[in-house]
Coordinates of C-alpha atoms in Angstrom, one line a residue:
X1 CA -25.9 -14.1 -2.0
X2 CA -25.1 -11.4 -4.5
X3 CA -26.3 -8.1 -5.3
X4 CA -27.2 -5.0 -3.3
X5 CA -28.1 -6.9 -0.1
X6 CA -25.3 -9.0 -0.1
X7 CA -23.2 -6.9 2.4
X8 CA -25.6 -6.7 5.3
X9 CA -24.4 -9.7 7.2
X10 CA -21.7 -9.4 9.6
X11 CA -18.5 -9.7 7.2
X12 CA -15.9 -11.5 9.6
X13 CA -15.1 -13.1 12.9
X14 CA -14.9 -9.9 14.9
X15 CA -18.3 -9.3 16.7
X16 CA -17.4 -5.7 17.5
X17 CA -17.1 -4.7 13.8
X18 CA -18.9 -1.7 13.3
X19 CA -22.0 -1.5 11.0
X20 CA -22.7 1.8 9.4
X21 CA -26.2 1.9 7.9
X22 CA -27.0 3.2 4.4
X23 CA -28.9 6.5 3.7
X24 CA -32.5 5.6 3.5
X25 CA -34.4 6.0 0.3
X26 CA -36.2 4.1 -2.6
X27 CA -35.0 0.6 -3.6
X28 CA -33.9 1.9 -7.3
X29 CA -33.7 5.0 -9.0
X30 CA -37.1 6.1 -10.2
X31 CA -38.3 9.0 -12.4
X32 CA -36.0 10.2 -15.1
X33 CA -33.0 8.1 -15.8
X34 CA -29.9 8.9 -14.0
X35 CA -26.5 8.6 -15.5
X36 CA -22.8 8.8 -13.8
X37 CA -19.5 8.8 -15.3
X38 CA -17.0 6.8 -13.2
X39 CA -13.6 7.9 -14.2
X40 CA -11.1 5.2 -13.1
X41 CA -11.4 1.4 -13.3
X42 CA -9.4 0.6 -10.1
X43 CA -10.7 -0.6 -6.7
X44 CA -12.5 2.7 -6.1
X45 CA -14.0 3.1 -9.3
X46 CA -15.3 -0.4 -9.5
X47 CA -16.8 -0.1 -6.2
X48 CA -18.6 2.9 -7.0
X49 CA -19.7 1.7 -10.5
X50 CA -21.1 -1.4 -8.9
X51 CA -23.1 0.4 -6.0
X52 CA -24.6 2.7 -8.6
X53 CA -25.4 0.3 -11.3
X54 CA -27.1 -2.0 -8.5
X55 CA -29.5 0.8 -7.8
X56 CA -30.5 1.2 -11.4
X57 CA -28.0 4.1 -12.4
X58 CA -26.8 4.3 -15.9
X59 CA -23.0 4.0 -15.4
X60 CA -20.1 4.5 -17.8
X61 CA -16.9 3.5 -16.5
X62 CA -13.8 5.0 -18.3
X63 CA -10.4 3.5 -17.7
X64 CA -7.2 4.6 -19.7
X65 CA -5.8 1.1 -19.3
X66 CA -6.8 -1.8 -21.3
X67 CA -7.6 -3.7 -18.1
X68 CA -9.5 -3.2 -14.9
X69 CA -8.3 -3.3 -11.4
X70 CA -6.0 -0.2 -11.3
X71 CA -2.9 -0.6 -9.3
X72 CA -4.1 -4.2 -8.5
X73 CA -4.6 -4.9 -12.2
X74 CA -2.6 -7.3 -14.5
X75 CA -1.9 -7.7 -18.1
X76 CA -0.6 -10.4 -20.5
X77 CA 3.3 -10.8 -21.3
X78 CA 5.0 -13.0 -23.6
X79 CA 7.8 -14.9 -22.0
X80 CA 11.1 -16.2 -23.5
X81 CA 9.5 -19.4 -24.7
X82 CA 6.5 -17.9 -26.3
X83 CA 4.2 -18.7 -23.5
X84 CA 2.0 -16.1 -21.9
X85 CA 1.9 -15.1 -18.5
X86 CA 0.2 -12.2 -16.4
X87 CA 2.2 -9.6 -15.1
X88 CA 1.1 -7.0 -12.6
X89 CA 2.3 -4.3 -10.0
X90 CA 3.0 -7.1 -7.5
X91 CA 1.6 -8.8 -4.5
X92 CA -1.3 -7.4 -2.5
X93 CA -2.5 -9.0 0.8
X94 CA -6.2 -9.3 1.2
X95 CA -6.6 -8.8 5.0
X96 CA -9.7 -10.1 6.5
X97 CA -10.4 -6.7 8.0
X98 CA -11.1 -5.3 4.3
X99 CA -14.8 -5.8 4.8
X100 CA -16.0 -3.6 2.1
X101 CA -13.3 -4.7 -0.4
X102 CA -14.4 -8.3 0.3
X103 CA -18.0 -7.3 0.0
X104 CA -17.5 -5.9 -3.4
X105 CA -15.6 -9.0 -4.5
X106 CA -18.3 -11.3 -3.1
X107 CA -20.7 -9.9 -5.8
X108 CA -19.0 -12.5 -8.1
X109 CA -17.6 -14.9 -5.7
X110 CA -20.0 -15.0 -2.7
X111 CA -18.0 -17.3 -0.5
X112 CA -14.7 -16.0 -1.7
X113 CA -13.8 -19.4 -2.8
X114 CA -11.4 -17.8 -5.2
X115 CA -8.9 -16.9 -2.4
X116 CA -6.4 -18.9 -0.2
X117 CA -5.2 -18.0 3.1
X118 CA -1.4 -18.0 3.6
X119 CA -0.4 -19.8 6.7
X120 CA 1.9 -17.1 8.2
X121 CA 3.0 -13.6 7.9
X122 CA 6.8 -14.2 8.4
X123 CA 9.3 -11.4 9.0
X124 CA 13.0 -11.6 8.6
X125 CA 15.7 -9.3 9.5
X126 CA 19.2 -9.1 7.9
X127 CA 20.8 -9.6 11.4
X128 CA 19.1 -13.0 11.8
X129 CA 16.1 -12.2 13.6
X130 CA 12.7 -14.0 12.6
X131 CA 9.2 -12.9 13.5
X132 CA 5.8 -14.5 12.7
X133 CA 2.2 -13.8 13.3
X134 CA 1.0 -17.5 13.0
X135 CA 0.9 -18.1 16.8
X136 CA 0.0 -14.7 17.9
X137 CA -3.5 -14.5 19.4
X138 CA -6.0 -12.6 17.1
X139 CA -8.2 -11.0 19.9
X140 CA -7.0 -7.8 21.4
X141 CA -5.1 -6.9 23.4
X142 CA -3.9 -10.6 23.5
X143 CA -2.8 -9.9 19.9
X144 CA -0.1 -7.2 20.7
X145 CA 0.9 -8.9 24.0
X146 CA 1.2 -12.2 22.5
X147 CA 3.4 -10.6 19.5
X148 CA 5.7 -9.1 22.2
X149 CA 5.9 -12.2 24.2
X150 CA 6.8 -14.5 21.4
X151 CA 9.0 -12.2 19.3
X152 CA 12.7 -12.5 19.6
X153 CA 13.0 -8.8 18.6
X154 CA 11.9 -8.1 22.2
X155 CA 14.2 -8.7 25.1
X156 CA 13.6 -8.1 28.6
X157 CA 16.2 -5.5 29.0
X158 CA 14.7 -3.6 25.7
X159 CA 11.3 -3.6 27.3
X160 CA 12.5 -2.0 30.6
X161 CA 13.9 0.9 28.4
X162 CA 10.7 1.5 26.5
X163 CA 8.6 4.7 27.2
X164 CA 5.2 3.3 28.1
X165 CA 3.7 6.9 28.4
X166 CA 4.4 7.6 24.8
X167 CA 2.8 4.4 23.8
X168 CA -0.6 5.4 25.2
X169 CA -2.0 6.8 22.0
X170 CA -1.9 3.3 20.7
X171 CA -4.3 2.3 23.2
X172 CA -7.5 4.2 22.1
X173 CA -7.2 5.0 18.3
X174 CA -10.1 7.0 17.2
X175 CA -10.8 8.6 13.7
X176 CA -10.5 11.4 13.2
X177 CA -9.2 12.4 16.6
X178 CA -6.0 10.4 16.0
X179 CA -5.0 12.9 13.5
X180 CA -5.6 15.8 15.8
X181 CA -3.0 14.3 18.0
X182 CA -0.4 12.7 15.8
X183 CA -0.6 14.0 12.3
X184 CA 2.0 16.5 12.9
X185 CA 4.5 14.0 14.1
X186 CA 6.3 11.7 11.8
X187 CA 6.1 7.8 12.0
X188 CA 10.0 7.9 12.5
X189 CA 9.7 10.4 15.3
X190 CA 6.8 8.6 17.0
X191 CA 8.8 5.2 16.8
X192 CA 11.7 6.9 18.5
X193 CA 9.7 8.3 21.2
X194 CA 8.6 4.8 22.1
X195 CA 12.3 3.6 22.5
X196 CA 11.3 0.3 20.9
X197 CA 14.2 -1.8 20.3
X198 CA 15.5 -1.1 17.0
X199 CA 15.0 -4.7 15.4
X200 CA 11.4 -4.6 16.6
X201 CA 10.9 -1.2 14.9
X202 CA 12.1 -2.6 11.5
X203 CA 10.2 -5.9 12.0
X204 CA 6.9 -4.5 13.3
X205 CA 5.9 -0.9 13.0
X206 CA 8.1 -0.1 9.9
X207 CA 6.4 -2.7 8.0
X208 CA 3.1 -0.7 8.3
X209 CA 4.8 2.5 7.4
X210 CA 6.3 0.9 4.2
X211 CA 3.0 -0.4 3.2
X212 CA 2.3 3.1 2.4
X213 CA 5.4 3.2 0.2
X214 CA 6.9 5.8 2.3
X215 CA 9.9 6.5 4.2
X216 CA 8.8 6.6 7.9
X217 CA 10.5 10.3 8.1
X218 CA 7.9 11.3 5.4
X219 CA 4.7 9.6 6.8
X220 CA 2.3 10.9 9.4
X221 CA 2.4 9.0 12.6
X222 CA -1.4 9.2 12.6
X223 CA -1.6 6.8 9.4
X224 CA 1.0 4.4 10.9
X225 CA -0.9 4.4 14.4
X226 CA -4.1 3.8 12.6
X227 CA -2.7 0.6 10.9
X228 CA -1.6 -0.4 14.3
X229 CA -5.2 -0.2 15.5
X230 CA -6.6 -1.9 12.2
X231 CA -4.5 -5.0 12.8
X232 CA -3.5 -5.3 16.3
X233 CA -5.5 -3.5 19.1
X234 CA -8.6 -2.5 17.2
X235 CA -9.5 -5.8 15.3
X236 CA -10.0 -9.5 16.2
X237 CA -9.3 -10.6 12.5
X238 CA -5.5 -10.8 13.2
X239 CA -2.6 -10.0 10.9
X240 CA -3.0 -13.1 8.5
X241 CA -4.5 -12.5 4.9
X242 CA -5.7 -14.0 1.9
X243 CA -4.6 -14.1 -1.7
X244 CA -6.3 -14.8 -4.9
X245 CA -5.8 -18.3 -6.4
X246 CA -5.3 -17.0 -9.9
X247 CA -3.9 -13.8 -11.4
X248 CA -5.9 -10.6 -10.7
X249 CA -7.6 -10.1 -14.0
X250 CA -9.0 -13.8 -14.0
X251 CA -9.8 -14.1 -10.3
X252 CA -11.3 -10.6 -9.6
X253 CA -11.6 -7.9 -12.2
X254 CA -12.8 -9.9 -15.4
X255 CA -15.9 -11.3 -13.4
X256 CA -16.7 -8.0 -11.8
X257 CA -16.6 -6.5 -15.3
X258 CA -19.0 -8.9 -16.6
X259 CA -21.2 -8.4 -13.4
X260 CA -21.2 -4.6 -14.2
X261 CA -22.4 -5.2 -17.9
X262 CA -25.1 -7.6 -16.6
X263 CA -26.4 -4.3 -14.6
X264 CA -26.5 -2.3 -17.6
X265 CA -22.9 -0.6 -17.1
X266 CA -20.7 0.5 -20.0
X267 CA -17.0 -0.2 -19.6
X268 CA -14.9 1.7 -21.9
X269 CA -11.2 0.5 -21.2
X270 CA -8.3 1.9 -23.0
X271 CA -10.2 5.4 -22.7
X272 CA -8.4 8.0 -21.0
X273 CA -10.6 11.0 -20.1
X274 CA -9.3 14.3 -21.4
X275 CA -11.6 16.7 -19.6
X276 CA -14.6 17.0 -17.4
X277 CA -16.7 20.2 -17.8
X278 CA -19.9 21.3 -15.8
X279 CA -22.7 22.3 -18.0
X280 CA -25.0 25.3 -17.3
X281 CA -27.9 22.9 -16.1
X282 CA -26.0 21.1 -13.4
X283 CA -24.8 18.1 -15.5
X284 CA -21.3 17.3 -16.8
X285 CA -19.7 16.8 -20.2
X286 CA -17.1 14.1 -20.3
X287 CA -14.5 14.5 -23.1
X288 CA -13.0 11.1 -24.1
X289 CA -11.7 9.6 -27.4
X290 CA -12.6 13.0 -29.1
X291 CA -16.3 12.5 -28.1
X292 CA -18.1 14.6 -25.5
X293 CA -20.8 12.6 -23.5
X294 CA -23.3 14.0 -21.1
X295 CA -23.6 12.7 -17.6
X296 CA -25.7 13.7 -14.7
X297 CA -23.0 13.1 -12.2
X298 CA -19.3 12.2 -12.2
X299 CA -17.1 10.1 -9.8
X300 CA -13.4 10.9 -10.0
X301 CA -11.7 7.6 -9.0
X302 CA -8.0 8.2 -10.1
X303 CA -4.6 7.9 -8.5
X304 CA -2.8 11.1 -7.5
X305 CA -1.1 11.9 -10.6
X306 CA -4.2 11.2 -12.7
X307 CA -6.7 13.2 -10.3
X308 CA -4.2 16.3 -10.4
X309 CA -3.8 16.0 -14.2
X310 CA -7.5 15.9 -14.9
X311 CA -8.5 18.6 -12.5
X312 CA -5.7 20.8 -14.3
X313 CA -7.4 20.1 -17.5
X314 CA -10.8 20.8 -16.1
X315 CA -10.6 24.5 -15.0
X316 CA -14.4 24.7 -14.3
X317 CA -14.4 21.8 -11.8
X318 CA -14.9 22.6 -8.2
X319 CA -13.7 26.1 -6.6
X320 CA -10.2 27.7 -6.2
X321 CA -9.8 26.2 -2.8
X322 CA -10.6 22.7 -3.7
X323 CA -8.7 22.8 -6.8
X324 CA -5.6 24.1 -4.5
X325 CA -6.1 21.1 -2.3
X326 CA -6.0 18.6 -5.2
X327 CA -2.9 20.3 -6.6
X328 CA -1.2 19.9 -3.4
X329 CA -1.6 16.1 -3.3
X330 CA 1.8 14.2 -3.5
X331 CA 3.0 10.9 -4.4
X332 CA 5.0 8.6 -2.3
X333 CA 8.6 7.8 -3.5
X334 CA 9.1 5.4 -6.3
X335 CA 8.7 1.6 -5.9
X336 CA 10.1 -1.3 -7.9
X337 CA 8.4 -4.7 -8.4
X338 CA 10.7 -7.2 -10.1
X339 CA 9.3 -10.7 -11.2
X340 CA 11.8 -13.3 -12.0
X341 CA 11.3 -16.7 -13.8
X342 CA 14.0 -19.0 -12.5
X343 CA 15.2 -22.4 -14.1
X344 CA 15.0 -24.0 -10.8
X345 CA 12.7 -24.2 -7.6
X346 CA 13.6 -22.2 -4.6
X347 CA 13.7 -24.4 -1.5
X348 CA 10.3 -25.9 -0.9
X349 CA 10.4 -24.8 2.7
X350 CA 10.3 -21.3 1.6
X351 CA 7.1 -19.4 2.5
X352 CA 4.7 -17.9 -0.1
X353 CA 5.4 -14.6 1.1
X354 CA 8.3 -13.0 3.4
X355 CA 8.5 -9.6 4.6
X356 CA 12.2 -8.4 5.0
X357 CA 14.3 -5.6 6.7
X358 CA 17.9 -4.9 6.9
X359 CA 18.3 -6.2 3.2
X360 CA 19.0 -3.0 1.4
X361 CA 16.1 -1.9 -0.7
X362 CA 14.4 -5.2 -0.4
X363 CA 11.0 -5.1 1.5
X364 CA 9.5 -8.6 0.8
X365 CA 10.0 -11.7 -1.4
X366 CA 7.0 -13.9 -3.0
X367 CA 7.2 -17.4 -4.3
X368 CA 4.2 -17.2 -6.6
X369 CA 3.8 -20.8 -7.2
X370 CA 3.1 -21.3 -3.7
X371 CA -0.6 -20.0 -4.1
X372 CA -1.2 -18.7 -7.7
X373 CA -2.5 -21.4 -10.1
X374 CA -0.6 -19.7 -13.4
X375 CA 2.7 -19.6 -11.8
X376 CA 2.3 -23.2 -10.2
X377 CA 1.5 -24.6 -13.7
X378 CA 4.4 -22.8 -15.1
X379 CA 6.8 -24.2 -12.5
X380 CA 5.5 -27.7 -13.0
X381 CA 5.9 -27.5 -16.6
X382 CA 9.6 -26.1 -16.4
X383 CA 10.9 -27.2 -13.1
X384 CA 11.5 -23.6 -11.9
X385 CA 10.0 -21.0 -9.7
X386 CA 8.3 -17.6 -10.1
X387 CA 9.7 -15.2 -7.7
X388 CA 8.6 -11.5 -7.0
X389 CA 10.8 -8.9 -5.3
X390 CA 9.5 -5.4 -3.9
X391 CA 11.4 -2.5 -2.9
X392 CA 9.6 0.3 -1.6
X393 CA 10.5 4.2 -0.9
X394 CA 13.4 4.0 -3.4
X395 CA 15.5 7.2 -4.3
X396 CA 13.5 9.7 -6.4
X397 CA 16.6 9.8 -8.8
X398 CA 17.1 6.1 -8.7
X399 CA 18.3 4.0 -11.6
X400 CA 15.6 1.3 -12.2
X401 CA 18.3 -1.1 -13.7
X402 CA 20.7 -0.5 -10.8
X403 CA 17.8 -0.9 -8.1
X404 CA 16.6 -4.1 -9.9
X405 CA 20.1 -5.6 -9.6
X406 CA 20.2 -4.6 -6.0
X407 CA 17.0 -6.5 -5.4
X408 CA 18.3 -9.7 -7.0
X409 CA 21.4 -9.5 -5.1
X410 CA 19.6 -9.2 -1.8
X411 CA 17.3 -12.1 -2.8
X412 CA 20.6 -14.1 -2.9
X413 CA 21.1 -13.2 0.6
X414 CA 17.7 -14.1 1.8
X415 CA 17.5 -17.4 -0.2
X416 CA 21.0 -18.4 -1.0
X417 CA 19.7 -21.4 -3.4
X418 CA 18.6 -18.7 -6.1
X419 CA 22.3 -17.5 -6.5
X420 CA 22.8 -20.6 -8.7
X421 CA 19.5 -20.1 -10.6
X422 CA 19.5 -18.9 -14.2
X423 CA 16.9 -16.1 -14.7
X424 CA 14.9 -17.4 -17.9
X425 CA 12.7 -14.2 -18.1
X426 CA 12.3 -11.2 -16.1
X427 CA 10.0 -8.2 -15.8
X428 CA 10.6 -4.9 -13.8
X429 CA 7.9 -2.4 -13.0
X430 CA 9.1 1.1 -11.7
X431 CA 6.2 3.2 -10.6
X432 CA 5.6 6.4 -8.5
X433 CA 1.9 6.8 -8.3
X434 CA 0.9 5.7 -4.8
X435 CA -0.5 8.6 -2.5
X436 CA 1.8 10.2 0.2
X437 CA 0.2 10.9 3.7
X438 CA 2.9 13.4 4.6
X439 CA 3.1 14.9 8.2
X440 CA 0.4 17.4 8.9
X441 CA -1.4 16.7 5.8
X442 CA -4.6 15.4 6.8
X443 CA -6.7 18.7 7.2
X444 CA -5.6 19.6 3.6
X445 CA -6.8 16.1 2.0
X446 CA -9.9 16.4 -0.1
X447 CA -12.8 14.3 1.1
X448 CA -15.4 12.2 -0.9
X449 CA -17.8 15.2 -1.3
X450 CA -16.7 18.3 -3.2
X451 CA -17.8 21.9 -3.5
X452 CA -19.7 21.0 -6.8
X453 CA -22.9 19.2 -6.6
X454 CA -22.9 16.0 -8.6
X455 CA -19.1 15.6 -8.4
X456 CA -17.4 13.1 -5.8
X457 CA -14.2 11.6 -5.3
X458 CA -13.1 8.1 -4.4
X459 CA -9.7 6.3 -4.0
X460 CA -7.2 5.5 -1.3
X461 CA -6.0 9.2 -1.5
X462 CA -9.3 10.4 -0.3
X463 CA -10.0 11.6 3.3
X464 CA -12.8 9.3 4.7
X465 CA -12.7 9.9 8.5
X466 CA -13.1 6.0 9.0
X467 CA -10.7 3.6 10.4
X468 CA -9.7 2.1 6.8
X469 CA -6.4 2.2 4.8
X470 CA -5.0 1.0 1.6
X471 CA -7.2 -1.2 -0.6
X472 CA -9.9 -1.0 1.9
X473 CA -9.9 2.7 1.9
X474 CA -10.2 2.6 -1.8
X475 CA -13.3 0.4 -1.8
X476 CA -14.9 2.1 1.2
X477 CA -14.5 5.5 -0.6
X478 CA -16.0 4.1 -3.7
X479 CA -19.2 3.0 -1.9
X480 CA -19.2 6.4 0.1
X481 CA -19.0 8.2 -3.3
X482 CA -22.0 6.3 -4.8
X483 CA -23.9 6.8 -1.5
X484 CA -23.5 10.5 -1.7
X485 CA -24.8 10.5 -5.3
X486 CA -27.9 8.1 -4.3
X487 CA -28.7 10.1 -1.4
X488 CA -28.9 13.1 -3.5
X489 CA -31.7 11.2 -5.6
X490 CA -33.6 9.9 -2.5
X491 CA -32.2 6.3 -3.3
X492 CA -31.2 3.9 -0.6
X493 CA -27.3 3.7 -0.3
X494 CA -25.2 0.8 0.7
X495 CA -24.0 -0.3 4.0
X496 CA -20.5 -0.2 5.2
X497 CA -18.4 -2.1 7.9
X498 CA -15.2 -1.1 9.6
X499 CA -13.2 -2.5 12.3
X500 CA -14.1 -0.9 15.8
X501 CA -13.7 3.0 15.7
X502 CA -12.1 3.2 19.0
X503 CA -10.0 1.1 21.5
X504 CA -11.7 -2.1 22.4
X505 CA -10.6 -2.3 26.2
X506 CA -12.3 0.2 28.5
X507 CA -9.2 0.2 30.9
X508 CA -6.8 0.6 28.1
X509 CA -9.1 3.5 26.8
X510 CA -9.1 5.1 30.3
X511 CA -5.1 4.6 30.4
X512 CA -5.0 6.5 27.2
X513 CA -7.1 9.4 28.2
X514 CA -5.1 9.9 31.3
X515 CA -1.9 10.0 29.2
X516 CA -3.5 12.7 26.8
X517 CA -4.6 14.8 29.8
X518 CA -1.0 14.6 31.1
X519 CA 0.2 15.7 27.7
X520 CA 2.1 12.8 26.3
X521 CA 2.3 14.3 22.7
X522 CA 5.7 12.9 21.3

């Protein structure tokens, strides 16, 4: 089923997933027509635009790039031989806990047949240790216990040295209470307080912290612990994931763009917004392409630099306190995505995706032809491989060319057969636009609602007070922004789903409560 009612059925295998009913109201906008400008065509903006258009709102989506999808978008590039390929900002894992994102994508792919599940989430350390989530049970708390039991990173003498009292907050993660307890602590210091074995810290917890493109010393422990809850002790979906069978534009965003147009939405790509100004009668004027357009309401679904810049150019938006909060938002350190078209295949036993630690700046390696049709067709035609390398939390003053060379040298260590491969073509994306979730920053982070009626925010940078993160936070906040506007018009919103919003085991919750009562703050 597609359309407004498609997301009411239970979205995954976890019977304890939490259903959040929509605001009540009429089925569609009635009376005078309502119009909304959605500024930003990434996941959050597309979710908001879809939710509004399905209820009869006249939606205009403004996107500065020529493509949709934001940080999960893609664009054509011409390769060395004149053929065309799709470049992107790199691999994204669509975890099965991403209920609202998957609900959005099901509008155009009801069974998500355009995705394929990778068989494992392997991790490898430079010291020679390997970990895998393939055989780990998915049901908590067996998921965490199984990982410890099966992982070579945990030795019996290491377990004896651990601090079980410091680990108690992991047993009952609640939002927003987890921020009250752990937002003032860095992810690095929290991990140190657990006295985890060093290799396990690299191969398990720091995988999560670096998913935020941040150094663990800069990242709030609350965000990292929330990730642990989402994937380990809070959800029965496990840590395996799906990936699109074709590049992002073909598989995801072009169909969703057509879906939006079918619901009457106007998509203005290659159209950056210069300014948003409130009108005297409570509406807004959006200035883009030297053209001012009136809209009843506005959704700002931008990345951190884009939001700060637009609010700075729109001095009448919000109030002083809100504008100051937006101005204080920061980006995570730079990251680099390097994609290489090699003249020979990597070993056929290599996984489609490998997380790495202890390999300098290299955080993961993908062999795209293992799942992506476009890359597979190129590999068949040329006999080569398409390999992608990611390096997160790189130095602010780093040299992209130097860092790209370092990633390739580390690839040679991870997959030695690539050392003799000739690079037929390569593309390198150096970016710094992901949100930073710093120590102590939660209370200052703006939420979906703003002090100005008719103006809402969406994006993974937005505070939602729900157990969601990364792409799922973007999608969830987009639906929440749309629901806030629909509610103001007396129109029914859209339901949401999340992983359980507290620890699943009563016994573990009791242990966690006793630990908190005893004062176990790291």
